[in-house]
Coordinates of C-alpha atoms in Angstrom, one line a residue:
Chain A
X1 CA 58.6 144.0 225.1
X2 CA 55.5 145.0 223.5
X3 CA 55.0 148.6 222.5
X4 CA 53.2 150.7 225.1
X5 CA 49.8 151.8 224.0
X6 CA 49.2 155.5 223.8
X7 CA 46.1 157.5 223.1
X8 CA 47.4 158.4 219.6
X9 CA 47.9 154.9 218.5
X10 CA 44.0 155.2 217.9
X11 CA 44.6 157.5 215.0
X12 CA 44.3 155.3 211.9
X13 CA 47.1 155.0 209.3
X14 CA 49.4 157.0 211.4
X15 CA 52.7 156.2 213.1
X16 CA 53.6 158.9 215.6
X17 CA 57.2 159.4 215.9
X18 CA 57.5 159.2 219.7
X19 CA 60.3 158.5 222.2
X20 CA 59.9 154.9 222.0
X21 CA 60.1 154.8 218.2
X22 CA 63.0 157.2 218.2
X23 CA 64.8 154.9 220.5
X24 CA 64.0 151.9 218.2
X25 CA 64.7 153.7 214.8
X26 CA 67.9 155.5 215.8
X27 CA 69.8 153.3 213.3
X28 CA 67.3 154.0 210.4
X29 CA 67.4 157.7 211.1
X30 CA 71.1 158.1 211.3
X31 CA 71.4 156.1 208.3
X32 CA 69.1 158.4 206.5
X33 CA 71.0 161.3 207.8
X34 CA 74.2 159.9 206.2
X35 CA 72.5 160.3 202.9
X36 CA 72.9 164.0 203.1
X37 CA 76.4 163.5 201.8
X38 CA 77.0 162.7 198.2
X39 CA 79.7 160.3 198.7
X40 CA 77.5 158.3 201.1
X41 CA 74.6 158.3 198.6
X42 CA 77.0 156.9 196.0
X43 CA 78.4 154.2 198.4
X44 CA 74.9 153.3 199.4
X45 CA 73.8 153.0 195.7
X46 CA 76.8 150.9 194.9
X47 CA 75.9 148.1 197.4
X48 CA 72.9 148.9 199.6
X49 CA 73.0 145.9 201.9
X50 CA 76.8 146.3 202.6
X51 CA 76.5 150.0 203.3
X52 CA 73.6 149.3 205.8
X53 CA 76.0 147.1 207.8
X54 CA 77.5 150.3 209.2
X55 CA 74.3 151.1 211.0
X56 CA 72.9 148.9 213.8
X57 CA 69.7 147.9 212.1
X58 CA 67.5 144.9 212.9
X59 CA 67.0 142.4 210.0
X60 CA 63.5 143.7 209.7
X61 CA 64.8 147.2 209.5
X62 CA 67.3 146.4 207.0
X63 CA 64.6 144.7 204.8
X64 CA 62.4 147.6 205.0
X65 CA 65.1 149.9 203.8
X66 CA 66.0 147.6 200.9
X67 CA 62.4 147.2 199.8
X68 CA 61.6 150.8 200.3
X69 CA 58.7 150.0 202.5
X70 CA 58.0 153.4 203.9
X71 CA 55.2 152.6 206.1
X72 CA 57.1 149.7 207.7
X73 CA 60.2 152.1 208.3
X74 CA 57.8 154.5 210.1
X75 CA 56.4 151.6 212.1
X76 CA 60.0 150.5 213.1
X77 CA 61.1 154.0 214.2
X78 CA 61.9 155.8 211.2
X79 CA 60.7 159.4 210.9
X80 CA 59.3 160.9 207.7
X81 CA 61.8 163.7 207.5
X82 CA 64.6 161.2 207.8
X83 CA 63.3 158.7 205.4
X84 CA 62.5 161.4 203.0
X85 CA 66.3 161.6 202.5
X86 CA 66.1 157.9 201.3
X87 CA 63.4 159.0 199.0
X88 CA 65.6 161.9 197.8
X89 CA 68.4 159.6 197.1
X90 CA 66.0 157.8 194.8
X91 CA 65.0 161.1 193.3
X92 CA 61.6 161.2 194.8
X93 CA 59.7 164.2 196.6
X94 CA 57.7 164.1 199.8
X95 CA 54.5 164.0 197.7
X96 CA 55.8 160.9 195.8
X97 CA 56.5 159.1 199.1
X98 CA 53.1 160.2 200.3
X99 CA 51.4 158.5 197.4
X100 CA 53.4 155.4 198.0
X101 CA 52.4 155.2 201.6
X102 CA 48.8 155.6 200.9
X103 CA 48.9 152.9 198.2
X104 CA 47.8 155.4 195.4
X105 CA 49.2 156.0 192.0
X106 CA 51.0 159.4 191.8
X107 CA 48.1 160.7 189.7
X108 CA 45.4 159.5 192.0
X109 CA 47.2 161.2 195.0
X110 CA 47.8 164.4 193.1
X111 CA 44.1 164.5 192.2
X112 CA 43.0 163.8 195.7
X113 CA 45.0 166.6 197.0
X114 CA 43.7 169.0 194.3
X115 CA 40.2 168.1 195.2
X116 CA 40.9 169.3 198.8
X117 CA 42.9 166.4 200.3
X118 CA 41.7 163.4 202.4
X119 CA 38.8 164.2 204.5
X120 CA 39.1 163.7 208.3
X121 CA 35.6 162.2 208.3
X122 CA 36.0 158.6 208.8
X123 CA 39.7 159.0 209.4
X124 CA 39.7 160.1 213.0
X125 CA 39.8 156.8 215.0
X126 CA 40.3 153.2 214.8
X127 CA 38.1 152.4 217.7
X128 CA 35.3 154.8 216.7
X129 CA 35.4 156.4 220.2
X130 CA 36.3 159.8 219.1
X131 CA 33.2 161.8 218.1
X132 CA 35.1 164.5 216.2
X133 CA 35.0 167.3 218.7
X134 CA 37.1 170.3 217.8
X135 CA 38.3 172.7 220.4
X136 CA 40.2 174.7 217.8
X137 CA 36.6 174.8 217.3
X138 CA 34.0 176.8 215.7
X139 CA 34.5 180.6 216.3
X140 CA 32.3 181.5 219.2
X141 CA 29.6 183.3 217.2
X142 CA 29.5 180.9 214.3
X143 CA 29.0 178.0 216.8
X144 CA 25.5 179.0 217.5
X145 CA 24.3 179.4 214.0
X146 CA 26.3 176.6 212.5
X147 CA 25.6 173.9 214.9
X148 CA 26.3 170.6 213.0
X149 CA 24.9 167.2 213.7
X150 CA 27.4 165.2 215.8
X151 CA 29.8 163.4 213.4
X152 CA 29.9 159.7 213.3
X153 CA 33.4 158.3 213.4
X154 CA 34.4 155.1 211.7
X155 CA 37.6 153.4 211.8
X156 CA 39.4 153.0 208.5
X157 CA 42.5 154.0 206.7
X158 CA 40.7 156.1 204.2
Chain H
X1 CA 63.1 200.3 223.6
X2 CA 62.6 197.5 221.0
X3 CA 59.0 196.5 220.4
X4 CA 57.1 194.0 218.5
X5 CA 55.1 195.6 215.8
X6 CA 53.4 192.7 214.2
X7 CA 52.9 189.0 214.1
X8 CA 53.0 186.9 211.0
X9 CA 52.1 183.3 210.5
X10 CA 52.7 181.2 207.4
X11 CA 53.0 177.7 206.3
X12 CA 56.5 176.7 205.2
X13 CA 55.8 173.9 202.7
X14 CA 59.2 172.7 201.0
X15 CA 57.5 172.4 197.5
X16 CA 56.8 176.2 197.7
X17 CA 60.6 176.8 197.9
X18 CA 61.1 174.3 195.1
X19 CA 58.5 176.2 193.0
X20 CA 60.4 179.3 193.5
X21 CA 63.8 177.8 192.9
X22 CA 62.6 176.1 189.7
X23 CA 60.8 179.3 188.4
X24 CA 57.3 177.8 188.6
X25 CA 55.6 180.6 190.4
X26 CA 53.6 181.5 187.3
X27 CA 52.1 178.1 186.7
X28 CA 48.4 178.0 187.6
X29 CA 49.0 175.6 190.5
X30 CA 51.5 177.8 192.1
X31 CA 50.1 181.1 191.1
X32 CA 47.1 180.3 193.3
X33 CA 49.4 179.9 196.1
X34 CA 51.8 183.0 195.5
X35 CA 49.0 185.3 194.6
X36 CA 47.9 185.2 198.2
X37 CA 51.1 186.7 199.4
X38 CA 51.2 189.7 197.1
X39 CA 49.5 192.0 199.5
X40 CA 51.5 190.6 202.3
X41 CA 54.9 191.6 200.6
X42 CA 53.4 195.1 200.1
X43 CA 52.5 195.1 203.8
X44 CA 56.0 194.0 204.7
X45 CA 57.6 196.5 202.4
X46 CA 55.8 199.3 204.4
X47 CA 56.3 197.6 207.8
X48 CA 60.1 197.6 207.2
X49 CA 61.0 195.7 210.4
X50 CA 64.5 196.1 211.8
X51 CA 64.6 192.5 213.0
X52 CA 62.6 189.4 212.4
X53 CA 62.2 186.6 215.1
X54 CA 61.2 183.6 213.0
X55 CA 59.7 180.6 214.8
X56 CA 60.0 177.3 212.7
X57 CA 61.1 173.8 212.9
X58 CA 64.2 172.0 211.6
X59 CA 63.5 169.0 209.4
X60 CA 66.4 166.8 210.1
X61 CA 68.8 169.4 208.7
X62 CA 70.6 171.0 211.6
X63 CA 69.5 168.5 214.2
X64 CA 69.4 164.8 213.5
X65 CA 68.2 162.5 216.3
X66 CA 71.5 162.9 218.1
X67 CA 70.3 166.0 219.9
X68 CA 66.7 167.2 219.9
X69 CA 66.3 170.6 221.6
X70 CA 62.8 171.6 222.4
X71 CA 63.5 175.3 222.0
X72 CA 66.8 176.4 220.1
X73 CA 67.5 180.0 219.7
X74 CA 69.9 181.0 217.0
X75 CA 72.4 183.4 218.4
X76 CA 75.0 183.3 215.7
X77 CA 75.9 186.2 213.2
X78 CA 74.8 184.2 210.3
X79 CA 72.9 181.1 209.3
X80 CA 73.7 179.4 205.9
X81 CA 70.9 177.6 204.0
X82 CA 71.0 173.9 204.5
X83 CA 71.5 171.2 201.9
X84 CA 68.2 169.2 202.3
X85 CA 69.3 166.6 199.7
X86 CA 68.8 168.7 196.7
X87 CA 71.7 171.1 197.3
X88 CA 71.2 174.3 199.4
X89 CA 68.4 176.5 198.3
X90 CA 69.7 179.5 196.2
X91 CA 68.5 182.0 198.9
X92 CA 70.7 184.6 200.7
X93 CA 72.6 183.7 203.9
X94 CA 70.4 184.7 206.9
X95 CA 72.1 187.3 209.0
X96 CA 71.4 187.1 212.6
X97 CA 71.2 189.6 215.3
X98 CA 73.5 188.3 218.0
X99 CA 73.1 191.1 220.5
X100 CA 69.3 190.9 220.7
X101 CA 69.4 187.1 220.5
X102 CA 71.8 187.1 223.5
X103 CA 69.5 189.5 225.3
X104 CA 66.6 187.3 224.6
X105 CA 68.3 184.2 225.8
X106 CA 69.4 185.7 229.0
X107 CA 65.9 187.1 229.7
X108 CA 63.9 184.1 228.8
X109 CA 66.1 181.7 230.7
X110 CA 65.6 183.7 233.9
X111 CA 62.0 183.6 233.1
X112 CA 62.2 179.8 233.5
X113 CA 62.3 178.9 229.7
X114 CA 65.2 176.6 229.5
X115 CA 66.1 177.2 225.9
X116 CA 69.1 175.9 224.0
X117 CA 71.5 178.6 222.7
X118 CA 72.9 177.7 219.3
X119 CA 75.8 179.5 217.8
X120 CA 76.3 177.5 214.7
X121 CA 73.3 176.3 212.7
X122 CA 72.2 175.9 209.1
X123 CA 68.6 176.8 208.4
X124 CA 66.3 174.8 206.1
X125 CA 63.0 175.5 204.1
X126 CA 61.2 175.9 207.5
X127 CA 62.8 179.3 207.7
X128 CA 63.7 180.2 204.2
X129 CA 60.2 179.6 202.6
X130 CA 58.4 182.0 204.9
X131 CA 61.1 184.6 204.2
X132 CA 60.6 184.2 200.5
X133 CA 56.7 184.4 200.7
X134 CA 57.0 187.8 202.8
X135 CA 60.2 189.3 201.4
X136 CA 60.2 187.9 197.8
X137 CA 63.7 186.8 196.4
X138 CA 66.1 189.7 197.0
X139 CA 69.9 189.4 196.8
X140 CA 70.2 190.0 200.5
X141 CA 67.5 189.7 203.1
X142 CA 66.4 193.2 204.0
X143 CA 66.8 192.6 207.8
X144 CA 68.5 190.4 210.4
X145 CA 66.6 187.3 211.5
X146 CA 66.8 185.5 214.9
X147 CA 65.7 181.8 214.3
X148 CA 63.9 180.0 217.0
X149 CA 63.8 176.3 216.2
X150 CA 61.0 174.3 217.9
X151 CA 61.1 170.6 218.0
X152 CA 57.8 169.4 216.4
X153 CA 59.3 166.2 214.9
X154 CA 60.0 164.0 217.9
X155 CA 56.8 163.5 220.0
X156 CA 56.0 165.3 222.2
X157 CA 56.5 168.8 221.1
X158 CA 56.0 171.5 223.6
X159 CA 52.4 172.2 224.4
X160 CA 50.6 175.0 222.7
X161 CA 50.3 176.7 226.1
X162 CA 54.0 176.5 226.6
X163 CA 54.7 178.0 223.2
X164 CA 52.2 180.8 224.0
X165 CA 54.0 181.5 227.3
X166 CA 57.3 181.4 225.5
X167 CA 56.0 184.1 223.1
X168 CA 55.1 186.3 226.2
X169 CA 58.6 185.9 227.6
X170 CA 60.1 186.9 224.3
X171 CA 58.0 190.0 224.2
X172 CA 59.2 190.9 227.7
X173 CA 62.7 190.3 226.6
X174 CA 62.3 192.3 223.4
X175 CA 60.7 195.3 225.4
X176 CA 63.6 195.4 227.8
X177 CA 66.2 195.8 225.0
X178 CA 67.4 199.4 225.1
X179 CA 67.8 200.0 221.3
X180 CA 64.8 201.3 219.4
X181 CA 64.1 198.3 217.0
X182 CA 60.9 197.4 215.3
X183 CA 60.5 193.6 215.5
X184 CA 58.2 191.3 213.5
X185 CA 57.5 187.9 215.0
X186 CA 56.8 185.0 212.6
X187 CA 55.2 181.7 213.5
X188 CA 55.5 179.2 210.8
X189 CA 54.4 175.6 209.9
X190 CA 51.1 173.9 209.2
X191 CA 48.3 174.2 208.5
X192 CA 46.6 170.7 208.4
X193 CA 48.7 168.2 206.7
X194 CA 49.9 164.6 207.2
X195 CA 52.8 163.4 205.0
X196 CA 53.6 160.1 206.8
X197 CA 51.7 156.7 206.7
X198 CA 48.5 155.5 205.0
X199 CA 46.5 158.5 206.2
X200 CA 48.9 161.0 204.4
X201 CA 47.0 163.7 202.5
X202 CA 44.8 164.5 205.3
X203 CA 43.3 168.1 205.2
X204 CA 41.0 169.6 207.6
X205 CA 39.9 173.1 206.3
X206 CA 37.3 173.4 209.1
X207 CA 39.9 173.0 211.7
X208 CA 42.3 175.4 210.0
X209 CA 39.6 178.2 209.6
X210 CA 38.6 177.9 213.2
X211 CA 42.3 178.0 214.1
X212 CA 42.8 181.2 212.1
X213 CA 39.6 182.7 213.7
X214 CA 40.8 182.0 217.1
X215 CA 44.3 183.0 216.6
X216 CA 43.0 186.5 216.2
X217 CA 39.8 186.4 218.6
X218 CA 40.5 183.8 221.2
X219 CA 44.1 182.5 221.2
X220 CA 43.8 181.2 224.8
X221 CA 41.3 178.8 223.5
X222 CA 43.9 177.4 221.1
X223 CA 46.4 177.0 224.0
X224 CA 44.2 174.3 225.3
X225 CA 44.2 172.1 222.2
X226 CA 45.8 168.8 223.4
X227 CA 48.5 167.3 220.9
X228 CA 46.2 164.3 220.3
X229 CA 43.6 166.6 218.9
X230 CA 46.1 168.3 216.6
X231 CA 47.2 165.0 215.2
X232 CA 43.7 163.6 214.8
X233 CA 42.1 166.5 213.4
X234 CA 45.0 168.3 211.4
X235 CA 47.2 165.4 210.7
X236 CA 50.3 164.0 212.3
X237 CA 52.4 166.9 211.0
X238 CA 49.7 169.5 211.5
X239 CA 51.0 169.5 215.1
X240 CA 53.4 172.2 213.8
X241 CA 50.7 174.8 214.4
X242 CA 51.8 175.0 218.0
X243 CA 54.5 177.1 216.7
X244 CA 52.0 179.8 215.6
X245 CA 51.1 180.2 219.4
X246 CA 54.7 181.5 220.0
X247 CA 54.0 184.3 217.7
X248 CA 50.6 184.9 219.1
X249 CA 51.8 184.9 222.7
X250 CA 54.3 187.8 221.8
X251 CA 51.3 190.0 220.8
X252 CA 48.7 191.8 222.8
X253 CA 45.5 189.9 223.9
X254 CA 43.5 192.0 221.4
X255 CA 44.8 192.5 217.9
X256 CA 43.7 193.5 214.6
X257 CA 43.7 190.9 211.8
X258 CA 45.2 192.9 208.9
X259 CA 45.3 190.0 206.4
X260 CA 44.5 186.4 205.9
X261 CA 44.9 183.9 203.1
X262 CA 44.2 180.2 202.8
X263 CA 44.4 177.7 200.1
X264 CA 44.4 174.0 199.7
X265 CA 46.8 172.4 198.6
X266 CA 50.4 173.1 198.2
X267 CA 51.8 169.7 197.6
X268 CA 50.5 167.7 200.7
X269 CA 49.6 170.8 202.8
X270 CA 46.9 173.4 203.5
X271 CA 48.5 176.7 203.2
X272 CA 47.5 179.3 205.8
X273 CA 48.7 182.8 206.3
X274 CA 47.8 185.8 208.7
X275 CA 49.1 189.1 209.6
X276 CA 48.2 190.5 213.1
X277 CA 48.9 194.0 214.5
X278 CA 48.4 195.4 217.9
X279 CA 45.0 196.9 218.2
X280 CA 44.7 200.6 217.6
X281 CA 41.6 201.6 219.3
X282 CA 41.4 205.2 218.4
X283 CA 42.9 205.1 215.0
X284 CA 40.4 205.0 212.3
X285 CA 40.8 202.3 209.7
X286 CA 39.7 202.2 206.0
X287 CA 36.7 199.9 205.4
X288 CA 37.1 196.3 204.9
X289 CA 38.0 195.2 201.5
X290 CA 37.8 192.1 199.7
X291 CA 40.0 190.9 197.0
X292 CA 39.2 187.9 194.8
X293 CA 41.7 185.3 194.0
X294 CA 43.0 185.5 190.4
X295 CA 41.4 182.7 188.3
X296 CA 44.0 180.1 187.1
X297 CA 43.8 179.2 183.5
X298 CA 43.7 175.4 183.7
X299 CA 40.3 174.0 184.6
X300 CA 41.7 171.3 186.8
X301 CA 42.8 174.0 189.2
X302 CA 39.6 175.7 189.3
X303 CA 38.1 173.8 192.2
X304 CA 41.2 174.3 194.4
X305 CA 41.0 178.0 193.5
X306 CA 37.4 178.1 194.5
X307 CA 38.5 177.0 198.1
X308 CA 41.2 179.8 198.0
X309 CA 40.2 182.7 200.1
X310 CA 42.0 186.0 200.3
X311 CA 40.5 188.1 202.9
X312 CA 41.6 191.7 203.6
X313 CA 40.1 192.6 206.7
X314 CA 41.8 195.9 207.5
X315 CA 44.6 197.4 205.6

């Protein structure tokens, strides 16, 4: 059955860990949880494919783990706080994984963050429908003096 | 009678904990972050709470996908630091306040908040990093802590409105506790950040600053932010900011903003921090002060430092 479409699927470059993905990715996430124990990390490292047989993963999910395809893992139901344990098993931090998922080098990603991070402009919407309203919004007084031109949204992965 | 004397919000970035544990706090990158909490530690040393109620989220440490409680109240006598894959953080065991926690559980459930009672739980960086930021790194934490873990990992988290109303119910519970206790409420997480997928690294300072402004002035407005907007504007993981609204709901409608700090980045995340106290209408306050951020030595960090704002509104 095709995945049910949700309003948040319009956010580019984002796999929201929702109930449907949680159902689908239960095996991935429980595999990742098992890596909290040193003995399991060692067993996994000794024979990755064999170790993964203990979890009910689909062939696609197994391949995504073996290839360390972190975006695909999210798409197939993994959650970042769980897949980060796979990263930690390889000695990688959250930031290291973030760079991988964005397709940047570690230095490029670190520089982008130091320069203020990835802008939300152009990264709000795949469909371009969202005009960038913000109800967290401007503080009431500032709203009058600081009225900005409506933002134009573009789809794109940034 | 127990009462809530202040609300504190702060990000709980794991890399901040790693920087403390690896003694990197004096490095320019990290000094920019830690310098923003110096005044807060002074404030906390004066506030001397008897109990902290700390709203945070677990990051696949105490709760896997086997059980995902929306609101889990820590009612145990102690909460050991969790091993998050790098060994447990070298921080003190968190002592709970089982009597007050039990009282809160009983009160809020009858107020129709069907929270989960947790009597055994390890706590991860979501709780221990804000403790370090506000209390430093003592041998023992100076007061008991009641953890309130909120699910913000599995979509959907509770709405901002629900979080705010839970804060109200917690306040009512605290104020019906007979012992004279001074309680500080923590809301943690955020601010804007996304650590998953090709859009990782997203930061939206405009959203964050408006959120901080409205946290003080117009929190009801924040309770109407839909989840879609948090994720779109503040990043998939920026949705953690709903937890700040539990803290805000536990305070008066009108509050004094005592202190604020904001800087980008700490690892993947915008760091935001605020201290709110009940408004004291009659009491005279000293004039507003501004304190400049210390300049980091390395030029690479200068631009980041330029975006760092320390604002002492009232002290």
